[in-house]
Amino acid sequence: MASTNNQAVLDWVDEQIALMQPEKVVWIDGSKAQQEQLREEACHTGELHKLNQEKLPGCYLHRSDPNDVARVESRTFICCDKQENAGPTNNWMHPDEMYPKLRKLFNGSMKDKALYVIPYSMGVVGSPFAKYGFELTDSIYVVLSMAIMTRVGQEVLDALGDSPDFIKGIHSNKDINPDERYIVQFPEDNTIMSINSGYGGNVLQGKKCFSLRIASHLGKQEGWLAEHMLILGVQNPKGEVRYIAAAFPSACGKTNLAMIIPPAGYQKDGWKAWCVGDDIAWIRTGEDGRFWAANPEYGFFGVAPGTNVESNPNALATTHKDTIFINVALNLQDDTVWWEKLDKKPPENALDWLGNPWNGDCATTKGAHPNSRFTSPITNCPCVSPEFENPQGVPLSAIVFGGRRAKTAPLVYQSRDWNHGVFVGSIMASETTAASTGKVGVVRRDPMAMLPFCGYHMADYWQHWLDTGKATENRPKIFNVNWFRTDENGEFIWPGFGENLRVLEWILRRAFDDVDAQVSPIGYLPNTKDINIEGIDLTEEQLSGLLNIDKDLWKEEVENIREFYADFNGKVPAELWAQLEQLEHNLNS
Ligand code: OXD
Ligand code: MN
């Protein structure tokens, strides 16, 4: 069992024990033996189901309550002293009101249960990026998942030593009552409390709660960035590896891009791609003035449906061992798992994600929940970057923003400079998938893909981006991509998936001033000759269509952005308003 003499930790844990009154307290030490014992216990109680250990060694299935299958933004709060510091995009309640409310809910919530103390590190233990935290939980599923998603155990306690600088988190499943479900961050106290949920996105506190909501606030104070970004290394035929961090709203293929497989012709020429992270990037300015990024996580919490040998063979391979599956279908024939679009052969003798008998008839009921997940160690990934554990992180050459736009955004463009790039991030948006019917869908703005994850006022966050870039000349260049332009029939024009490397190639050439571009009202656009379309089913005319700017649509966009900015209580940085005016001016001249 893990141990520490850190008095601040011991006092805080004692306080929580007094509050939640568990029957016993177990410190998680990170050992294989303890994990195994917990897995056995969870299988015994039905919290986990052991899958076919020959086909899926180390793999288990967990089902969350049917009322508890996704993140709940409406129950997620940022609680700080002044509401204006949480901003208009977060739910807010004063800590003086929220703490008593939560303490009442947590009071006695672990009677007759065990309390597990998980010491965990976000980032390589001992690295300049690392931040340490504790999650106190009554759920073995949480313990085992945190042990995949983060670094846990004695090594964290040792690295923390007697420092009082740690994130304090408590979680209780309680009775999974959705009306009393809370996911609460107190950024001013580095504290997280979640209750009445057992779904990963709400309760694996290292992920969104700490690494984005709390960490974005820490980053603001300490001068770094906590971002909802993948990190990808692209290796060219000369053997040079260049790193890109990219933010996308959900349903834009972020995990697929993080594990991209170069097209066959590129592979033949020696191109490779390396995954450093699929969801979160912590970015610090190095002594050389470059931006250095690290993935603070240790695992993937990926969406299962749609993952298959074609869409993402690397993700699929990653799930074949040491994985906890959540809310997928169970194939009773051989005790393996199945989800929609895994293959065309749904099992006929199965249990669906609810645990009900299921005969593979997807037309009637789904086998897996659409938000069913896999929790797998990143080190399982066939394309995991050799730099993944580098304590210094990796130097970024480009930052990429993206969204799903049927007509507006071109395939790719480059911002004119840092401030313009921050503007491009602040106006990020996706359309609801009406795109597939050829109609322009409803635009949802999701600045830097951080809308549900920014732990303070979004406009202050934009100012922080402006300031962080201003402090160094060596910052990465900023780009925007859109894989989702559609033709008059609503069909996607760009082939996507591995072919996206063709666009990344241009981005990296621009990052190293290796190719010219055209000036346009919205930024720099590629010359069509500079995007390699050899070997894909796309004409030069189609490519030039993908790069076309429809000024009328962009003028509507300007109006839409103006309305969006107006919602931020007058706090949008003057620099971003100036960028909006510049855009309007460019479109009119
Ligand atoms: C995720 C999300 O689960 O962004 O990563 O919702
Ligand atoms: Mn995410």
Coordinates of C-alpha atoms and ligand atoms in Angstrom, one line a residue:
M1 CA 0.0 0.0 0.0
A2 CA 1.2 3.5 -0.9
S3 CA 2.3 5.8 1.9
T4 CA 3.3 9.4 2.4
N5 CA 4.4 11.7 5.2
N6 CA 3.0 14.7 3.4
Q7 CA 1.0 16.4 6.2
A8 CA -1.0 18.5 3.9
V9 CA -2.1 15.4 2.0
L10 CA -2.8 13.4 5.2
D11 CA -4.8 16.2 6.8
W12 CA -6.9 16.7 3.6
V13 CA -7.5 12.9 3.2
D14 CA -8.6 12.7 6.9
E15 CA -11.1 15.5 6.3
Q16 CA -12.6 13.7 3.4
I17 CA -12.8 10.4 5.4
A18 CA -14.7 12.3 8.1
L19 CA -17.0 13.6 5.5
M20 CA -17.7 10.5 3.4
Q21 CA -17.3 7.9 6.2
P22 CA -16.0 5.0 4.2
E23 CA -15.7 1.5 5.8
K24 CA -12.1 1.3 4.8
V25 CA -9.4 3.3 3.0
V26 CA -7.2 1.9 0.3
W27 CA -4.2 3.9 -1.0
I28 CA -3.4 3.0 -4.6
D29 CA 0.3 2.2 -5.0
G30 CA 0.4 1.6 -8.8
S31 CA 1.5 -2.0 -8.4
K32 CA 0.3 -4.7 -10.8
A33 CA -0.7 -6.9 -7.8
Q34 CA -3.0 -4.3 -6.3
Q35 CA -4.6 -3.6 -9.7
E36 CA -5.1 -7.3 -10.3
Q37 CA -6.8 -7.7 -6.9
L38 CA -9.1 -4.8 -7.7
R39 CA -10.0 -6.2 -11.1
E40 CA -10.9 -9.5 -9.4
E41 CA -13.0 -7.7 -6.8
A42 CA -14.8 -5.7 -9.5
C43 CA -15.5 -8.9 -11.6
H44 CA -16.9 -10.5 -8.4
T45 CA -19.4 -7.6 -7.9
G46 CA -20.2 -7.3 -11.6
E47 CA -18.7 -3.8 -11.9
L48 CA -16.4 -5.4 -14.6
H49 CA -16.8 -8.3 -16.9
K50 CA -13.6 -10.2 -17.8
L51 CA -13.4 -10.6 -21.6
N52 CA -11.8 -13.5 -23.5
Q53 CA -8.3 -13.3 -22.3
E54 CA -6.8 -15.2 -25.3
K55 CA -8.3 -12.8 -27.8
L56 CA -8.3 -9.7 -25.7
P57 CA -5.7 -10.1 -22.9
G58 CA -6.1 -7.8 -20.0
C59 CA -9.5 -6.5 -21.3
Y60 CA -12.7 -5.9 -19.4
L61 CA -16.2 -4.6 -20.0
H62 CA -17.9 -2.0 -17.8
R63 CA -21.5 -0.7 -18.2
S64 CA -22.4 2.7 -16.8
D65 CA -25.9 3.4 -15.7
P66 CA -28.2 4.1 -18.7
N67 CA -28.9 7.6 -17.4
D68 CA -25.2 8.3 -17.2
V69 CA -23.5 7.8 -20.5
A70 CA -21.9 11.1 -21.4
R71 CA -20.5 14.3 -20.1
V72 CA -23.2 16.6 -18.8
E73 CA -22.4 20.2 -19.5
S74 CA -25.6 21.4 -17.8
R75 CA -24.3 19.9 -14.5
T76 CA -20.7 21.1 -14.9
F77 CA -19.8 24.2 -12.9
I78 CA -16.9 26.5 -12.5
C79 CA -17.1 27.9 -9.0
C80 CA -15.0 31.0 -8.3
D81 CA -15.5 34.0 -6.2
K82 CA -16.7 36.3 -8.9
Q83 CA -19.1 35.1 -11.6
E84 CA -17.5 37.4 -14.2
N85 CA -14.3 35.3 -13.8
A86 CA -16.2 32.1 -15.0
G87 CA -17.6 34.0 -17.9
P88 CA -20.8 33.6 -19.9
T89 CA -19.9 30.1 -21.3
N90 CA -19.6 28.3 -17.9
N91 CA -22.2 27.5 -15.3
W92 CA -21.3 29.3 -12.2
M93 CA -22.2 29.2 -8.5
H94 CA -20.5 30.9 -5.6
P95 CA -18.2 28.5 -3.7
D96 CA -20.0 29.5 -0.5
E97 CA -23.2 28.1 -2.0
M98 CA -21.7 25.1 -3.8
Y99 CA -19.5 23.7 -1.1
P100 CA -22.3 23.3 1.5
K101 CA -24.5 21.8 -1.2
L102 CA -21.9 19.3 -2.2
R103 CA -20.8 18.5 1.3
K104 CA -24.4 17.6 2.1
L105 CA -24.4 15.2 -0.9
F106 CA -21.0 13.7 0.0
N107 CA -21.9 13.4 3.7
G108 CA -21.8 9.6 4.5
S109 CA -21.8 8.8 0.8
M110 CA -19.2 6.0 1.3
K111 CA -20.8 4.2 4.3
D112 CA -20.2 0.5 3.9
K113 CA -17.9 1.2 1.0
A114 CA -14.1 1.5 0.4
L115 CA -12.5 4.8 -0.3
Y116 CA -9.6 4.6 -2.8
V117 CA -7.0 7.3 -2.6
I118 CA -5.4 7.7 -6.1
P119 CA -2.3 9.7 -6.2
Y120 CA -1.8 10.6 -9.9
S121 CA 0.4 12.7 -12.1
M122 CA -0.6 14.5 -15.2
G123 CA 2.6 14.5 -17.3
V124 CA 5.8 12.5 -16.9
V125 CA 6.5 12.2 -13.2
G126 CA 9.3 14.7 -12.3
S127 CA 9.1 16.5 -15.6
P128 CA 8.8 20.3 -15.9
F129 CA 5.2 19.7 -17.2
A130 CA 4.1 17.4 -14.4
K131 CA 1.3 18.4 -12.0
Y132 CA 0.2 16.1 -9.2
G133 CA -3.3 15.4 -7.9
F134 CA -5.4 13.0 -5.9
E135 CA -8.7 11.5 -6.7
L136 CA -10.6 10.0 -3.8
T137 CA -13.3 7.7 -5.1
D138 CA -15.6 4.8 -4.2
S139 CA -15.4 3.3 -7.7
I140 CA -13.0 0.6 -8.7
Y141 CA -13.8 1.3 -12.3
V142 CA -12.5 4.9 -11.7
V143 CA -9.3 3.5 -10.0
L144 CA -8.6 1.1 -12.8
S145 CA -9.4 3.6 -15.5
M146 CA -7.3 6.3 -13.9
A147 CA -4.4 3.8 -13.8
I148 CA -4.7 3.6 -17.6
M149 CA -5.3 7.3 -18.3
T150 CA -2.7 8.7 -15.9
R151 CA 0.5 7.7 -14.0
V152 CA -0.6 6.6 -10.5
G153 CA 0.8 5.4 -7.3
Q154 CA 3.8 5.6 -5.0
E155 CA 6.1 7.3 -7.5
V156 CA 3.7 10.2 -7.5
L157 CA 3.7 10.5 -3.8
D158 CA 7.5 10.3 -3.8
A159 CA 7.7 13.1 -6.4
L160 CA 5.3 15.3 -4.5
G161 CA 7.3 14.8 -1.3
D162 CA 6.0 17.2 1.3
S163 CA 4.8 19.9 -1.1
P164 CA 1.3 21.2 -0.5
D165 CA 1.0 21.9 -4.2
F166 CA -1.5 19.3 -5.4
I167 CA -5.0 19.1 -6.9
K168 CA -7.6 17.8 -4.5
G169 CA -10.4 15.7 -6.1
I170 CA -13.2 13.7 -4.6
H171 CA -15.7 11.5 -6.4
S172 CA -18.6 9.3 -5.3
N173 CA -21.0 7.3 -7.4
K174 CA -23.5 7.8 -4.6
D175 CA -26.8 6.7 -6.3
I176 CA -26.2 8.0 -9.8
N177 CA -29.1 10.3 -9.4
P178 CA -29.1 12.6 -12.5
D179 CA -30.9 15.3 -10.6
E180 CA -28.2 15.6 -8.0
R181 CA -25.3 15.0 -10.4
Y182 CA -22.5 17.6 -10.2
I183 CA -19.1 18.0 -11.8
V184 CA -17.6 20.9 -10.1
Q185 CA -14.3 22.7 -10.5
F186 CA -13.1 25.3 -7.9
P187 CA -10.1 26.7 -9.8
E188 CA -9.2 29.1 -7.0
D189 CA -8.8 26.2 -4.6
N190 CA -7.4 23.6 -7.1
T191 CA -10.3 21.4 -6.1
I192 CA -12.6 19.1 -8.1
M193 CA -15.8 17.4 -6.8
S194 CA -17.9 15.0 -8.8
I195 CA -20.9 13.1 -7.6
N196 CA -23.8 10.9 -8.8
S197 CA -22.0 10.0 -12.0
G198 CA -19.9 7.0 -12.9
Y199 CA -19.3 7.9 -16.6
G200 CA -15.6 8.4 -17.5
G201 CA -15.8 11.9 -19.0
N202 CA -17.3 13.1 -15.7
V203 CA -15.4 11.2 -13.2
L204 CA -11.9 10.4 -14.5
Q205 CA -10.9 13.7 -13.0
G206 CA -7.4 13.8 -14.6
K207 CA -8.9 14.4 -18.0
K208 CA -11.3 17.3 -18.6
C209 CA -11.7 18.4 -15.0
F210 CA -8.0 18.7 -14.2
S211 CA -6.0 18.8 -17.5
L212 CA -8.3 21.4 -19.1
R213 CA -10.6 23.2 -16.6
I214 CA -8.2 23.5 -13.6
A215 CA -5.1 23.5 -15.8
S216 CA -6.3 26.3 -18.1
H217 CA -6.7 28.4 -15.0
L218 CA -3.2 27.4 -13.7
G219 CA -1.8 28.1 -17.1
K220 CA -3.2 31.6 -17.1
Q221 CA -1.5 32.3 -13.7
E222 CA 1.8 30.6 -14.5
G223 CA 2.2 31.6 -18.2
W224 CA 1.4 28.4 -20.2
L225 CA -1.4 26.9 -22.1
A226 CA -3.6 23.9 -21.4
E227 CA -5.4 23.0 -24.7
H228 CA -7.9 20.5 -26.0
M229 CA -5.5 19.4 -28.8
L230 CA -3.9 16.4 -30.3
I231 CA -0.2 16.3 -30.8
L232 CA 1.2 14.7 -33.9
G233 CA 4.7 14.2 -35.2
V234 CA 5.1 14.1 -39.0
Q235 CA 8.3 12.6 -40.3
N236 CA 9.4 13.5 -43.8
P237 CA 11.6 11.5 -46.2
K238 CA 14.7 13.3 -44.8
G239 CA 13.9 11.8 -41.4
E240 CA 13.0 15.2 -39.9
V241 CA 10.1 15.0 -37.5
R242 CA 8.0 18.1 -37.1
Y243 CA 5.2 18.5 -34.6
I244 CA 1.7 19.9 -34.9
A245 CA -0.9 20.5 -32.2
A246 CA -4.5 20.6 -33.5
A247 CA -7.9 21.5 -31.9
F248 CA -11.2 20.3 -33.4
P249 CA -14.7 20.3 -32.0
S250 CA -16.1 16.8 -31.6
A251 CA -17.1 14.7 -34.6
C252 CA -14.2 16.1 -36.8
G253 CA -11.9 13.1 -36.7
K254 CA -9.5 14.3 -34.1
T255 CA -8.5 10.8 -32.9
N256 CA -8.1 9.7 -36.5
L257 CA -5.8 12.6 -37.3
A258 CA -3.8 11.9 -34.1
M259 CA -3.1 8.4 -35.4
I260 CA -3.0 9.2 -39.1
I261 CA -1.5 6.6 -41.5
P262 CA 0.3 8.3 -44.5
P263 CA -1.1 7.4 -47.9
A264 CA 0.7 4.5 -49.6
G265 CA 2.7 6.7 -52.0
Y266 CA 3.9 8.9 -49.1
Q267 CA 4.9 5.8 -47.1
K268 CA 6.9 4.6 -50.0
D269 CA 8.7 7.9 -50.1
G270 CA 9.5 7.5 -46.4
W271 CA 6.8 9.6 -44.6
K272 CA 5.7 8.5 -41.1
A273 CA 3.4 9.9 -38.5
W274 CA 3.7 9.6 -34.8
C275 CA 1.1 10.1 -32.1
V276 CA 2.0 12.0 -29.0
G277 CA -1.5 12.6 -27.9
D278 CA -5.1 12.5 -29.1
D279 CA -6.9 14.9 -26.7
I280 CA -4.9 17.3 -24.5
A281 CA -1.7 19.3 -25.0
W282 CA 0.0 21.3 -22.3
I283 CA 2.2 23.9 -24.0
R284 CA 5.0 25.9 -22.5
T285 CA 7.4 28.4 -24.0
G286 CA 10.9 26.9 -23.9
E287 CA 14.2 28.7 -23.3
D288 CA 14.7 28.8 -27.0
G289 CA 11.4 30.7 -27.4
R290 CA 9.7 27.8 -29.1
F291 CA 6.4 26.3 -27.9
W292 CA 7.0 22.9 -26.3
A293 CA 4.0 20.6 -26.0
A294 CA 3.4 17.5 -23.9
N295 CA 0.4 15.2 -23.6
P296 CA -0.3 15.0 -19.8
E297 CA -2.3 11.8 -20.2
Y298 CA -1.1 8.2 -20.3
G299 CA -4.1 6.7 -22.2
F300 CA -6.9 7.2 -24.7
F301 CA -10.5 7.5 -23.8
G302 CA -11.7 7.0 -27.3
V303 CA -15.2 6.7 -28.9
A304 CA -15.7 3.0 -30.0
P305 CA -18.4 3.2 -32.7
G306 CA -16.9 3.9 -36.1
T307 CA -13.5 2.7 -35.1
N308 CA -12.5 0.0 -37.6
V309 CA -9.6 -1.3 -39.7
E310 CA -10.3 1.3 -42.3
S311 CA -11.1 4.4 -40.3
N312 CA -8.4 4.0 -37.7
P313 CA -6.4 0.7 -37.6
N314 CA -4.0 2.2 -35.0
A315 CA -6.8 2.9 -32.6
L316 CA -8.3 -0.5 -33.2
A317 CA -5.0 -2.3 -32.5
T318 CA -4.6 -0.2 -29.4
T319 CA -7.7 -1.7 -27.9
H320 CA -6.6 -5.3 -28.2
K321 CA -5.0 -5.5 -24.8
D322 CA -5.2 -4.0 -21.3
T323 CA -8.3 -2.0 -22.2
I324 CA -11.5 -1.3 -20.4
F325 CA -14.5 -1.0 -22.8
I326 CA -17.5 0.9 -21.7
N327 CA -21.1 0.4 -22.9
V328 CA -20.2 -1.7 -26.0
A329 CA -22.0 -4.9 -27.0
L330 CA -20.8 -8.2 -25.6
N331 CA -20.5 -11.1 -28.0
L332 CA -21.6 -14.1 -26.0
Q333 CA -20.2 -16.5 -28.5
D334 CA -16.6 -15.8 -27.7
D335 CA -16.7 -13.2 -24.9
T336 CA -15.4 -10.4 -27.1
V337 CA -16.8 -6.9 -27.8
W338 CA -18.6 -5.3 -30.8
W339 CA -19.8 -1.9 -31.7
E340 CA -21.4 -0.3 -34.7
K341 CA -19.2 -0.1 -37.8
L342 CA -16.5 -2.3 -36.2
D343 CA -17.3 -4.7 -39.1
K344 CA -20.3 -5.8 -41.0
K345 CA -20.9 -8.9 -38.9
P346 CA -22.7 -7.9 -35.7
P347 CA -22.8 -10.9 -33.3
E348 CA -26.1 -12.8 -33.3
N349 CA -25.8 -14.1 -29.8
A350 CA -25.0 -11.0 -27.7
L351 CA -25.9 -8.6 -25.0
D352 CA -26.4 -5.0 -26.0
W353 CA -24.8 -2.1 -24.1
L354 CA -27.6 -2.2 -21.6
G355 CA -26.9 -5.9 -20.9
N356 CA -30.1 -7.0 -22.6
P357 CA -30.1 -10.0 -25.0
W358 CA -29.4 -8.8 -28.6
N359 CA -29.4 -10.6 -31.9
G360 CA -27.3 -8.2 -33.9
D361 CA -30.3 -6.5 -35.5
C362 CA -28.9 -3.0 -35.6
A363 CA -32.0 -1.6 -37.3
T364 CA -34.1 -2.3 -34.2
T365 CA -31.6 -1.5 -31.3
K366 CA -28.0 -0.5 -31.2
G367 CA -25.5 -2.9 -29.9
A368 CA -23.2 -0.3 -28.5
H369 CA -24.2 3.1 -27.1
P370 CA -23.1 5.8 -29.6
N371 CA -20.8 7.3 -27.0
S372 CA -19.4 3.9 -25.9
R373 CA -15.7 4.1 -25.2
F374 CA -12.4 2.3 -24.9
T375 CA -9.8 3.2 -22.2
S376 CA -6.4 2.0 -23.4
P377 CA -2.8 2.8 -22.6
I378 CA -1.3 5.1 -25.2
T379 CA 1.8 2.8 -25.2
N380 CA -0.4 0.2 -27.0
C381 CA -0.6 2.4 -30.0
P382 CA 1.4 1.1 -32.9
C383 CA 2.3 4.7 -33.9
V384 CA 3.0 6.1 -30.4
S385 CA 5.8 8.7 -30.7
P386 CA 9.2 7.7 -29.4
E387 CA 9.1 11.2 -27.8
F388 CA 5.8 10.6 -25.9
E389 CA 7.7 10.3 -22.6
N390 CA 10.2 13.0 -23.3
P391 CA 10.1 15.1 -20.2
Q392 CA 10.7 18.3 -22.2
G393 CA 7.8 17.6 -24.6
V394 CA 8.1 18.2 -28.3
P395 CA 8.6 21.5 -30.2
L396 CA 5.6 22.7 -32.1
S397 CA 6.0 24.0 -35.7
A398 CA 2.3 24.6 -36.3
I399 CA -0.9 24.9 -34.5
V400 CA -4.0 23.8 -36.5
F401 CA -7.6 24.7 -35.8
G402 CA -10.4 23.1 -37.6
G403 CA -14.1 22.6 -37.9
R404 CA -16.8 21.0 -39.9
R405 CA -18.1 23.6 -42.5
A406 CA -20.0 22.6 -45.6
K407 CA -19.2 25.8 -47.6
T408 CA -17.5 28.5 -45.7
A409 CA -14.0 27.5 -44.6
P410 CA -11.5 26.4 -47.3
L411 CA -9.6 23.1 -47.1
V412 CA -6.7 25.0 -45.5
Y413 CA -5.5 28.5 -44.8
Q414 CA -2.8 30.1 -42.8
S415 CA -3.2 33.0 -40.5
R416 CA -1.3 36.2 -41.3
D417 CA 0.4 36.3 -37.9
W418 CA 0.0 35.3 -34.3
N419 CA -2.8 37.7 -33.4
H420 CA -4.7 36.8 -36.5
G421 CA -4.2 33.1 -35.6
V422 CA -5.7 33.7 -32.2
F423 CA -8.7 35.3 -34.0
V424 CA -9.0 32.2 -36.2
G425 CA -9.0 30.0 -33.1
S426 CA -11.6 32.2 -31.4
I427 CA -14.1 31.9 -34.3
M428 CA -13.7 28.1 -34.6
A429 CA -17.1 26.6 -35.5
S430 CA -18.7 23.4 -36.6
E431 CA -22.0 22.9 -38.4
T432 CA -24.5 20.3 -37.2
T433 CA -24.2 17.4 -39.7
A434 CA -26.9 18.7 -41.9
A435 CA -23.8 19.0 -44.1
S436 CA -24.5 15.5 -45.3
T437 CA -27.8 16.5 -46.8
G438 CA -26.1 19.4 -48.7
K439 CA -27.8 22.0 -46.5
V440 CA -25.7 24.4 -44.5
G441 CA -26.2 23.3 -40.9
V442 CA -26.5 25.3 -37.7
V443 CA -23.3 26.9 -36.8
R444 CA -22.0 26.2 -33.3
R445 CA -19.0 28.3 -32.2
D446 CA -16.5 26.3 -30.2
P447 CA -13.4 28.6 -29.7
M448 CA -10.2 26.5 -29.7
A449 CA -12.6 23.5 -29.0
M450 CA -12.5 24.7 -25.4
L451 CA -16.1 25.8 -24.9
P452 CA -16.9 23.2 -22.3
F453 CA -13.4 23.1 -20.9
C454 CA -12.1 26.6 -20.3
G455 CA -11.8 27.1 -16.5
Y456 CA -12.2 30.8 -16.6
H457 CA -13.6 33.7 -18.7
M458 CA -13.2 32.7 -22.4
A459 CA -12.3 36.3 -23.4
D460 CA -9.6 36.4 -20.7
Y461 CA -8.4 33.1 -22.2
W462 CA -8.1 34.7 -25.6
Q463 CA -6.1 37.5 -24.1
H464 CA -3.8 34.9 -22.5
W465 CA -3.3 33.4 -26.0
L466 CA -2.4 36.8 -27.4
D467 CA 0.0 37.5 -24.5
T468 CA 1.7 34.1 -24.7
G469 CA 2.4 34.5 -28.4
K470 CA 3.6 38.1 -27.9
A471 CA 6.2 37.0 -25.5
T472 CA 8.3 35.1 -28.2
E473 CA 9.2 35.4 -31.8
N474 CA 9.7 31.6 -32.2
R475 CA 6.1 30.7 -31.7
P476 CA 4.5 28.2 -34.1
K477 CA 2.4 29.4 -37.1
I478 CA -1.3 29.0 -37.0
F479 CA -3.5 27.3 -39.6
N480 CA -7.1 26.4 -40.1
V481 CA -8.3 23.2 -41.9
N482 CA -11.7 22.0 -43.0
W483 CA -12.0 18.4 -44.3
F484 CA -15.7 18.7 -44.7
R485 CA -16.6 20.9 -47.7
T486 CA -19.4 19.4 -49.7
D487 CA -20.5 19.5 -53.3
E488 CA -24.0 20.3 -54.6
N489 CA -25.1 16.8 -53.7
G490 CA -23.9 17.1 -50.2
E491 CA -21.0 14.7 -50.7
F492 CA -17.6 15.4 -49.2
I493 CA -15.2 16.6 -51.8
W494 CA -11.9 16.0 -50.0
P495 CA -11.2 12.3 -49.3
G496 CA -10.0 12.9 -45.7
F497 CA -8.4 10.3 -43.4
G498 CA -4.8 9.4 -44.4
E499 CA -5.0 11.8 -47.4
N500 CA -5.1 14.7 -44.9
L501 CA -1.3 14.3 -44.7
R502 CA -1.2 16.1 -48.1
V503 CA -2.5 19.2 -46.3
L504 CA -0.2 18.7 -43.4
E505 CA 2.7 18.6 -45.8
W506 CA 1.7 22.1 -47.1
I507 CA 1.3 23.3 -43.5
L508 CA 4.7 22.2 -42.6
R509 CA 6.3 23.6 -45.7
R510 CA 4.7 27.0 -44.8
A511 CA 5.9 26.6 -41.3
F512 CA 9.4 26.4 -42.6
D513 CA 8.9 29.2 -45.3
D514 CA 9.5 26.6 -47.9
V515 CA 6.6 27.5 -50.3
D516 CA 4.8 30.6 -51.5
A517 CA 1.1 31.2 -50.8
Q518 CA -1.6 33.6 -52.1
V519 CA -2.9 36.5 -50.0
S520 CA -6.7 36.3 -49.5
P521 CA -9.2 38.2 -47.4
I522 CA -9.1 35.5 -44.7
G523 CA -5.4 34.7 -44.7
Y524 CA -2.8 32.8 -46.9
L525 CA -4.2 30.2 -49.2
P526 CA -2.1 27.5 -51.0
N527 CA -1.4 27.7 -54.7
T528 CA -3.2 24.7 -56.1
K529 CA 0.0 23.3 -57.5
D530 CA 1.4 23.1 -54.0
I531 CA -1.2 20.6 -52.6
N532 CA -0.2 17.2 -53.9
I533 CA -3.2 15.4 -55.4
E534 CA -1.4 12.8 -57.2
G535 CA -3.0 9.4 -56.8
I536 CA -6.3 10.6 -55.4
D537 CA -9.6 11.0 -57.1
L538 CA -9.7 14.8 -57.1
T539 CA -9.3 17.1 -60.1
E540 CA -7.4 20.4 -60.0
E541 CA -10.7 22.1 -60.5
Q542 CA -12.2 20.5 -57.5
L543 CA -9.1 21.4 -55.5
S544 CA -9.4 25.0 -56.5
G545 CA -13.1 24.8 -55.5
L546 CA -12.0 23.6 -52.1
L547 CA -9.8 26.6 -51.7
N548 CA -12.3 29.1 -52.9
I549 CA -13.6 31.8 -50.6
D550 CA -17.2 32.8 -51.0
K551 CA -17.2 36.4 -50.0
D552 CA -21.0 36.6 -49.4
L553 CA -20.8 33.6 -47.0
W554 CA -17.9 35.2 -45.2
K555 CA -19.8 38.5 -44.9
E556 CA -22.5 36.5 -43.1
E557 CA -19.8 34.9 -41.1
V558 CA -18.6 38.3 -40.0
E559 CA -22.1 39.2 -38.7
N560 CA -22.4 35.9 -36.9
I561 CA -19.0 36.4 -35.2
R562 CA -20.0 40.0 -34.2
E563 CA -23.1 38.6 -32.5
F564 CA -21.0 35.8 -30.9
Y565 CA -18.4 38.3 -29.6
A566 CA -21.2 40.5 -28.2
D567 CA -22.1 37.8 -25.8
F568 CA -18.8 38.2 -23.8
N569 CA -19.8 41.1 -21.6
G570 CA -17.6 43.6 -23.4
K571 CA -14.4 41.6 -22.5
V572 CA -13.3 40.4 -26.0
P573 CA -9.8 41.8 -26.4
A574 CA -9.7 44.9 -28.6
E575 CA -7.1 43.1 -30.8
L576 CA -9.7 40.5 -31.7
W577 CA -12.3 43.1 -32.6
A578 CA -9.7 44.8 -34.7
Q579 CA -9.1 41.4 -36.5
L580 CA -12.8 41.1 -37.2
E581 CA -12.9 44.6 -38.6
Q582 CA -9.9 43.8 -40.8
L583 CA -11.7 40.7 -42.1
E584 CA -14.7 42.8 -43.0
H585 CA -12.6 45.4 -44.6
N586 CA -10.7 42.7 -46.7
L587 CA -14.0 41.2 -47.8
N588 CA -15.3 44.6 -49.0
S589 CA -12.2 45.7 -50.9
Ligands
OXD1 C1 -13.8 13.8 -25.2 C2 -14.5 15.0 -25.5 O1 -14.3 12.8 -24.7 O2 -13.9 16.0 -26.0 O3 -12.5 13.8 -25.4 O4 -15.7 15.1 -25.3
MN2 MN -11.8 15.7 -26.0

